[in-house]
Coordinates of C-alpha atoms and ligand atoms in Angstrom, one line a residue:
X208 CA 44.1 6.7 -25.7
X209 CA 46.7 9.6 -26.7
X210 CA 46.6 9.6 -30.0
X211 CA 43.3 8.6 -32.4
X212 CA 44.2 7.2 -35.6
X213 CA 42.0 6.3 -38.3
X214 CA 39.6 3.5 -37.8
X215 CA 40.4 0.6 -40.5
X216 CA 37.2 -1.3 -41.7
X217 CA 37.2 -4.6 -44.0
X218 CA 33.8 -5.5 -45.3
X219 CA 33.9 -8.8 -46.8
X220 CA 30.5 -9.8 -49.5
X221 CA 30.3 -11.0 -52.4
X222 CA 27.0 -8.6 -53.3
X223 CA 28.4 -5.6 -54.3
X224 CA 25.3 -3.8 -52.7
X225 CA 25.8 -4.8 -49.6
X226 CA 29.0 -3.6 -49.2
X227 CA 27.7 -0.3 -50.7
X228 CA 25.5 -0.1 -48.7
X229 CA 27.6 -0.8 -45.3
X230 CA 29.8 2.2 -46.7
X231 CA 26.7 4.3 -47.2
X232 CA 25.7 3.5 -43.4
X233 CA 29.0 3.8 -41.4
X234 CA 30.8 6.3 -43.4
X235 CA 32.3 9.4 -40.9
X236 CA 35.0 11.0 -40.7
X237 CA 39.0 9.2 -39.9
X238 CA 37.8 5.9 -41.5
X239 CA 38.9 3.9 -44.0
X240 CA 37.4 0.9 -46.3
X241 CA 39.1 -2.1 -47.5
X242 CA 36.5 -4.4 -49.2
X243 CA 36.8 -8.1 -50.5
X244 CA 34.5 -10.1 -52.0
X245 CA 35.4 -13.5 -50.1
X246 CA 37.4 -14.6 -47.5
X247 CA 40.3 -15.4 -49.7
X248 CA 40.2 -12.1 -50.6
X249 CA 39.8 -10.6 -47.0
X250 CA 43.1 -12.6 -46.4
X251 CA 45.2 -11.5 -48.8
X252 CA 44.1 -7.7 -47.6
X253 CA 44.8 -8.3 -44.4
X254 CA 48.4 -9.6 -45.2
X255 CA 49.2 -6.1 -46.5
X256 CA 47.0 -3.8 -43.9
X257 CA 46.1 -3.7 -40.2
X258 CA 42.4 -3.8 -39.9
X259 CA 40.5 -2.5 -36.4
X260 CA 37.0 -4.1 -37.5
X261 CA 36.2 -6.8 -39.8
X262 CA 32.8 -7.0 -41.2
X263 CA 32.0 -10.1 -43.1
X264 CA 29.0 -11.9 -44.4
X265 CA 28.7 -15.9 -44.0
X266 CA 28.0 -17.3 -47.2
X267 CA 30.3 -16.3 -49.6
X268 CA 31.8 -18.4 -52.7
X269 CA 35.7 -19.7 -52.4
X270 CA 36.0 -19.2 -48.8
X271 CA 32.8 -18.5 -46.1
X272 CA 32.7 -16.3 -43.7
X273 CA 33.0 -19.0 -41.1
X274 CA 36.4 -20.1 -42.7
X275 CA 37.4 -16.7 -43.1
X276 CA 37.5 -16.0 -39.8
X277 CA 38.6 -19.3 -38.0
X278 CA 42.1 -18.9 -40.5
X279 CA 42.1 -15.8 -38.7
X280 CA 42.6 -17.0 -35.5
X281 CA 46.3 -18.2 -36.2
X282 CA 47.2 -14.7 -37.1
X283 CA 46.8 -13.4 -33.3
X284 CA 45.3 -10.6 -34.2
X285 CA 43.1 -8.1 -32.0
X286 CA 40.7 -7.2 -34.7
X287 CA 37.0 -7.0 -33.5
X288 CA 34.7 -9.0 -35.8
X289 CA 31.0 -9.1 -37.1
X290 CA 29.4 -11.4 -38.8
X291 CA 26.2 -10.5 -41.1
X292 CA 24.0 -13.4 -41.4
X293 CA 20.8 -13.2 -43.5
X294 CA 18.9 -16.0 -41.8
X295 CA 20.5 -16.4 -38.1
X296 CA 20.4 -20.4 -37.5
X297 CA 21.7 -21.9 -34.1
X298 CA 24.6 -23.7 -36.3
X299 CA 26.4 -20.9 -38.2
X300 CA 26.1 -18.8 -34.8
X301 CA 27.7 -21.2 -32.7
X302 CA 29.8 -22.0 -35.2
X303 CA 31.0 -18.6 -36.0
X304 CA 31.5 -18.2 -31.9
X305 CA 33.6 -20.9 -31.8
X306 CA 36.1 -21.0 -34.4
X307 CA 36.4 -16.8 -35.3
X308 CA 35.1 -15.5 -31.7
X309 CA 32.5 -13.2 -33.5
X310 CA 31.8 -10.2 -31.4
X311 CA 28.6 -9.4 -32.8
X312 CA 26.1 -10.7 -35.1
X313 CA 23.7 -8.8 -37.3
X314 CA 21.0 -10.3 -39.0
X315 CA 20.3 -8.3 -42.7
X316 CA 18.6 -6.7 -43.8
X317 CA 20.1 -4.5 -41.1
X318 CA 18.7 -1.4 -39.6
X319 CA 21.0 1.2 -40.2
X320 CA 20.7 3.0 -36.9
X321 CA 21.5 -0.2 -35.1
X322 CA 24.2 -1.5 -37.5
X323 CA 25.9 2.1 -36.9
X324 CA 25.7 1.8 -32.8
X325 CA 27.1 -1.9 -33.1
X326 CA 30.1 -0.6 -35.1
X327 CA 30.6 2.5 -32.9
X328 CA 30.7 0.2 -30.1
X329 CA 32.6 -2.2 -31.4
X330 CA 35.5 0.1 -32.5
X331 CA 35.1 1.9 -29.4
X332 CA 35.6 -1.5 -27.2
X333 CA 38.4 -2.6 -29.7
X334 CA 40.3 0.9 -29.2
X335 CA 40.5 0.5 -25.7
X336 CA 41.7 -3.3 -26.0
X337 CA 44.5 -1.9 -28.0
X338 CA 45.7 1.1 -25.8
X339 CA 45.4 -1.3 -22.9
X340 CA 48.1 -3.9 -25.3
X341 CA 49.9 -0.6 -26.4
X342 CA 50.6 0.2 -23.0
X343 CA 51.7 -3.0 -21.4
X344 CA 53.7 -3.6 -24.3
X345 CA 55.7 -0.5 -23.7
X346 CA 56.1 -1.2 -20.2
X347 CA 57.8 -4.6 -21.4
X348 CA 60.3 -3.1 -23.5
X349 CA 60.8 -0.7 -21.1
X350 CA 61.8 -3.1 -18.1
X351 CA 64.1 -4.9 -21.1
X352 CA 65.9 -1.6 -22.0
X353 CA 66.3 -0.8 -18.5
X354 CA 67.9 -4.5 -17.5
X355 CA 70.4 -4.5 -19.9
X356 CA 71.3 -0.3 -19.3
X357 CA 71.8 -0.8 -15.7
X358 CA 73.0 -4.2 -15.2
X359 CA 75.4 -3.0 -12.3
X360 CA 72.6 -0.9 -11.1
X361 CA 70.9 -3.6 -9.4
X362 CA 68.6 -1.5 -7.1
X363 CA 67.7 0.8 -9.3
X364 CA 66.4 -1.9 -12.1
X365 CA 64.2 -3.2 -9.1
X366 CA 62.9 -0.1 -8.2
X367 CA 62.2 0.8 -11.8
X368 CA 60.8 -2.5 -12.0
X369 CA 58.1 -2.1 -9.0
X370 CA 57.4 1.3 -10.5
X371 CA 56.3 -0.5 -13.8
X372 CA 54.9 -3.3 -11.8
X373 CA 52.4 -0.3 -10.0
X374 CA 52.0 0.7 -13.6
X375 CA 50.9 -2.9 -14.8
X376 CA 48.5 -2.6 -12.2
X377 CA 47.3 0.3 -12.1
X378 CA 46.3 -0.2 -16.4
X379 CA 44.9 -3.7 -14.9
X380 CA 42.9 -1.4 -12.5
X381 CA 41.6 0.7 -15.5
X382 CA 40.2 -2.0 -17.7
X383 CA 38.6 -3.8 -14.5
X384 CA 36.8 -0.6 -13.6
X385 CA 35.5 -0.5 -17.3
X386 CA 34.7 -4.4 -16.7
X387 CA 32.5 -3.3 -13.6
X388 CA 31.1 -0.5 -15.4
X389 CA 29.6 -2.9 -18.4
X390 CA 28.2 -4.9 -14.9
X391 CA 26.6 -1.9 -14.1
X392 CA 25.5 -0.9 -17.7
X393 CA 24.0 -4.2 -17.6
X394 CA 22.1 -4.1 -14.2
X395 CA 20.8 -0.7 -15.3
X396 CA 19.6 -2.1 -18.6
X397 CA 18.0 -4.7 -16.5
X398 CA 17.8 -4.8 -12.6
X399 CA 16.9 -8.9 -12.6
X400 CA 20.4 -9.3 -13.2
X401 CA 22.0 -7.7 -10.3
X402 CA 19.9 -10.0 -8.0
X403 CA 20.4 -13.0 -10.3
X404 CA 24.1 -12.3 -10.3
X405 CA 24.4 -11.8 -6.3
X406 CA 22.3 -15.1 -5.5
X407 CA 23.7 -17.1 -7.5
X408 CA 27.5 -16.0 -6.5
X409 CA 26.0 -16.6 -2.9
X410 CA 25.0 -20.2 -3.8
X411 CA 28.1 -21.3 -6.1
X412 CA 30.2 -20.3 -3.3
X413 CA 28.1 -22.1 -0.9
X414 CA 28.4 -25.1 -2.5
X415 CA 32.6 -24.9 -3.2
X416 CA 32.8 -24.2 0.0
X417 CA 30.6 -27.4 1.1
X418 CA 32.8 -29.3 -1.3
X419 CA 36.2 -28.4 0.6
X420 CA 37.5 -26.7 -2.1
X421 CA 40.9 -24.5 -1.4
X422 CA 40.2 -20.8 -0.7
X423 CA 41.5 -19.5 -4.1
X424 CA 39.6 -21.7 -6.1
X425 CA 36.4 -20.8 -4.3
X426 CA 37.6 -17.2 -4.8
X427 CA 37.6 -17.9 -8.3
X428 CA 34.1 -19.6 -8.3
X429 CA 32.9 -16.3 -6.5
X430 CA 34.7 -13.9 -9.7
X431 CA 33.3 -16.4 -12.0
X432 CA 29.8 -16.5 -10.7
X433 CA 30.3 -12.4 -10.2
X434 CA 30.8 -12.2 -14.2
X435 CA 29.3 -15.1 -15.9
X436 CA 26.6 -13.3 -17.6
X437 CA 28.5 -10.1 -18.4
X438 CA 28.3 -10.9 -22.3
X439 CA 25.0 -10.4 -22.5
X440 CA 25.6 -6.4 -22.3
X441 CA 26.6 -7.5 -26.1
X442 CA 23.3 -9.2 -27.0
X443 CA 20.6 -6.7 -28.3
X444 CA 18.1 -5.1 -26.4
X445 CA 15.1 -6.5 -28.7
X446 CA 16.0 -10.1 -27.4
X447 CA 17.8 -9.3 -23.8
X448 CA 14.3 -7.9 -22.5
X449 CA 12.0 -9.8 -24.8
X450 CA 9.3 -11.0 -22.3
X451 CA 8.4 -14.7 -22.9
X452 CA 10.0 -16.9 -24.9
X453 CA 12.6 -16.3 -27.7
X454 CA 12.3 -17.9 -30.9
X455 CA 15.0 -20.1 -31.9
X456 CA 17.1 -17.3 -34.0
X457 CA 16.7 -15.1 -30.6
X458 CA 17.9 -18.0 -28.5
X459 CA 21.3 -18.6 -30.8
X460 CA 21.8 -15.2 -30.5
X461 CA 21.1 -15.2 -26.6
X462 CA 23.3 -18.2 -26.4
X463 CA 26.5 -16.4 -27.3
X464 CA 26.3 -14.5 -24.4
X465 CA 28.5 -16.7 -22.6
X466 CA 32.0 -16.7 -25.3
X467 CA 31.4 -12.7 -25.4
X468 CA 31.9 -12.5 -21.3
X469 CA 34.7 -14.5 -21.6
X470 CA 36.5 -12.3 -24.5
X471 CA 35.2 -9.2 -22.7
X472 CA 37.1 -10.6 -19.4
X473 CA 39.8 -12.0 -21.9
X474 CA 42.7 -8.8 -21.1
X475 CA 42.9 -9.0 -17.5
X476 CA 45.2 -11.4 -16.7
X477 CA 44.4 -11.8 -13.1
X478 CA 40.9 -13.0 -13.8
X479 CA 42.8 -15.8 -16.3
X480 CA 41.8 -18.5 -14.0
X481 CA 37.6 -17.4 -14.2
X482 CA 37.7 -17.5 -18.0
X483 CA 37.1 -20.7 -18.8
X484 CA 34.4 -21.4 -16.0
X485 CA 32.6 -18.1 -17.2
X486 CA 32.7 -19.5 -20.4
X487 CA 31.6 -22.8 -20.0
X488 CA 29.1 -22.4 -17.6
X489 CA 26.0 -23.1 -20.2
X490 CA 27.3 -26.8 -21.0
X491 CA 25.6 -29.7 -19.6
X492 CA 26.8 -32.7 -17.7
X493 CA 25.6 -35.0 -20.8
X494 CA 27.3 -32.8 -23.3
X495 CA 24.5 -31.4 -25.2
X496 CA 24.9 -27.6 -23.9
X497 CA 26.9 -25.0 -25.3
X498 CA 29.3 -23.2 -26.5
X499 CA 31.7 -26.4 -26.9
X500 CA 29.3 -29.4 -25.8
X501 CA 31.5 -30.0 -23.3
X502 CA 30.6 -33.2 -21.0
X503 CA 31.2 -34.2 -17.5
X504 CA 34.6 -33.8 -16.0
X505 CA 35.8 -32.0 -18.8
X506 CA 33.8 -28.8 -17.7
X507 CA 35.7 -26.9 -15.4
X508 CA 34.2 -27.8 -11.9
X509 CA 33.1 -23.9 -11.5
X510 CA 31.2 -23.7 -14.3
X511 CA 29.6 -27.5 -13.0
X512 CA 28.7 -25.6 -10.3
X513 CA 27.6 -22.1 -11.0
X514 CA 25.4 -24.3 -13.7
X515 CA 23.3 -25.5 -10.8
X516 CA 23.4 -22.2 -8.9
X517 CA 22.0 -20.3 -12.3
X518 CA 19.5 -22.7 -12.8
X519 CA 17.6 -22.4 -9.5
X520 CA 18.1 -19.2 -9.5
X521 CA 16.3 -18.9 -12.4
X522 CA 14.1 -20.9 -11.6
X523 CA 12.9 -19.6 -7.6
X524 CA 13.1 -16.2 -9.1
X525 CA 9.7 -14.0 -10.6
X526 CA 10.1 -12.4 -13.6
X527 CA 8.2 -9.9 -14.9
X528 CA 6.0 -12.7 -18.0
X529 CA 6.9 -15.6 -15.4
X530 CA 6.1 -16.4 -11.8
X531 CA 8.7 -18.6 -9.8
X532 CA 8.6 -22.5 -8.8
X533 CA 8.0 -22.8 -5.4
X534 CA 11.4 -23.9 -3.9
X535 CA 10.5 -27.3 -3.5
X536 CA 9.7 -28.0 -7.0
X537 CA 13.0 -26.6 -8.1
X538 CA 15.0 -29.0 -6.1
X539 CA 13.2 -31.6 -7.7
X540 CA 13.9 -30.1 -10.6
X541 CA 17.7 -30.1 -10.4
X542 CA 17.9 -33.5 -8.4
X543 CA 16.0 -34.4 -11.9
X544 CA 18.8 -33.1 -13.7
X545 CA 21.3 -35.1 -12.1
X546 CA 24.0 -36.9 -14.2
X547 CA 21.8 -35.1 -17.8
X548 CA 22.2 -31.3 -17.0
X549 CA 24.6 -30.9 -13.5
X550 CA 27.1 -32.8 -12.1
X551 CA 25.7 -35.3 -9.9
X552 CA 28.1 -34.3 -7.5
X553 CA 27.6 -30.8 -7.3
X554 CA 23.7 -31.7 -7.3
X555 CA 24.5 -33.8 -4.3
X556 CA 26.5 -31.1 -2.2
X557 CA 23.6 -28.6 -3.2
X558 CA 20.5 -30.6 -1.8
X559 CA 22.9 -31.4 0.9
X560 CA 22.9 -27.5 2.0
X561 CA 19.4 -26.9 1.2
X562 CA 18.6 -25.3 4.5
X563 CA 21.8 -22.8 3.9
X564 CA 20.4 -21.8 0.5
X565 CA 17.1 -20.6 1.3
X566 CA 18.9 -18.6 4.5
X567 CA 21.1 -17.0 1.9
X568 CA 18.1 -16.2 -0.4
X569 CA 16.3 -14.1 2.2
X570 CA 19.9 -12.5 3.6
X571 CA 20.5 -11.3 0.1
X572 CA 17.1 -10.0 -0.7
X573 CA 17.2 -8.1 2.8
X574 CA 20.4 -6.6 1.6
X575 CA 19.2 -5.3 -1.7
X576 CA 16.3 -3.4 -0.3
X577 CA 18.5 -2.3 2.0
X578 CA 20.5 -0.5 -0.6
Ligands
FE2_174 FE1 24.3 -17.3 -18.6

């Protein structure tokens, strides 16, 4: 934010050439190298140095990348990572998501134009992460400090302390207009999204509400529903707008749309409570979705629900390779999916408010061509 330091890369390869190379493409100007030739190696860097980006390969001798960056995770660090993969299968991906929360993957050989942009980005996204830590750290120590100085000044540690509070809040402010400015990057890059995001908000909440859930937990269905696809400003262009369907590599790739919204969402802490139904909202009732294969109660109840919402969404919607399924044949589709994909019980609550779904459908398409 004030001050730009040098940005700190570690490429981790065992090919020599590649990590030439990756020097070759992203050299400029304030940043530095560290290289390693397996994760062992990487570790025993990082020990020593701070590191804003890691860039590692997945198989490696001694330690993998996969390793390598789950041992990571104990180290709280805030380092953004990318994983280069030479053949991108479902396993490694999902893998790599879930044990080192990977923020991009690249599969080689790269194109340097691309690998530049993700880096860029990536260092970008990870600078803002840390001013955002910087600052609410020094607020912290600064409402410490000010506790013990004035401990007979009672009303002037809580004004202080309200100042800093507005502070907090105002920084909280600042990231959550960059979160709704990645929502809008995303609608722009794709306008399907902004009325896939809307219905299916409109729907999720229909359905909480239907269920008697408490106000703030439908609130946070309604954030959740809001958000859940935000990641997918992180998954590449080539494969976000591909029309028809993606071939498996594309669709591992596609699929870890839903950890990257959830690590994009991951500093503001009022939003703590949507996280894990944003993330989870690809699993299925049975267990045999993703990321964590997750099954039946164990998914939060939000993601249970927005899971049906998406679907019919997706399903009643045209797209530009696809037409829709007439309504009917969607519900049939989802009471179908009872107990394998959705919850029976949010299925239930659904087909029980039908006649309110389609009315909300129509309401919301008014209201975009309205706009
Ligand atoms: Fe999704």
């Amino acid at each position: 934010m004030e001050h730009r330091t040098e940005d700190k890369i570690l490429l981790v390869d065992d090919e020599p050439s590649i990590i030439h190379s990756l020097k070759r493409t992203l050299r400029g100007n304030g940043r530095k190298f560290f290289e390693a030739s397996n994760g062992k190696e990487g570790l025993r860097i990082l020990d020593d140095h701070y590191v804003d980006l890691i860039i590692t390969d997945c198989k490696m001798p001694e330690m993998d990348g996969i390793e390598f960056l789950e041992s990571l995770r104990s180290r709280d660090l805030d380092t953004f990572k990318i994983m280069l993969t030479a053949f991108s299968d479902r396993l490694t991906v999902i893998n790599a998501v879930n044990k080192g929360e990977v923020y991009r993957f690249v599969v080689k050989p790269w194109n340097s134009d691309e690998m530049r942009s993700v880096v860029n980005e990536a260092l970008e996204k990870h600078r803002s992460v840390k001013d955002f830590k910087h600052l609410f750290d020094s607020h912290q120590k600064q409402n410490k400090l000010l506790i013990v100085e004035n401990s007979n000044l009672e009303e002037s540690v809580k004004k202080y302390l309200s100042i800093a509070q507005e502070k907090e809040l105002q920084i909280q402010d600042t990231y959550w207009e960059s979160v709704q400015s990645l929502a809008e990057a995303l609608e722009a890059r794709d306008p399907y999204t902004r009325r896939h995001s809307e219905l299916v908000t409109r729907y999720s909440v229909a359905i909480a509400q239907k269920m008697g859930l408490a106000t703030n937990m439908v609130k946070d269905i309604r954030q959740a529903a809001l958000l859940h696809d935000i990641g997918k400003i992180g998954i590449r262009e080539s494969i976000f707008l591909k029309e028809g369907p993606l071939t498996p590599e594309e669709r591992a790739i596609m699929e870890t749309h839903s950890a990257i919204s959830a690590q994009i969402l991951k500093p503001l802490r009022f939003l703590e409570k949507i996280i894990p139904i944003v993330y989870h909202h690809h699993e299925r009732y049975d267990g045999k979705g993703y990321p964590d294969g997750l099954k039946g109660e164990d998914i939060p109840l939000g993601a249970r629900i927005i899971a049906v919402a998406d679907t019919f969404e997706a399903m009643t919607a045209d797209r530009p390779y696809r037409k829709a399924l007439p309504v009917d044949v969607a519900y049939q589709e989802i009471e179908k999916n009872a107990e394998t994909q959705f919850d029976p019980k949010a299925v239930a609550v659904f087909l029980e408010i039908s006649k309110d779904i389609e009315g909300l459908t129509n309401d919301k398409w008014k209201m975009i061509n309205d706009k």
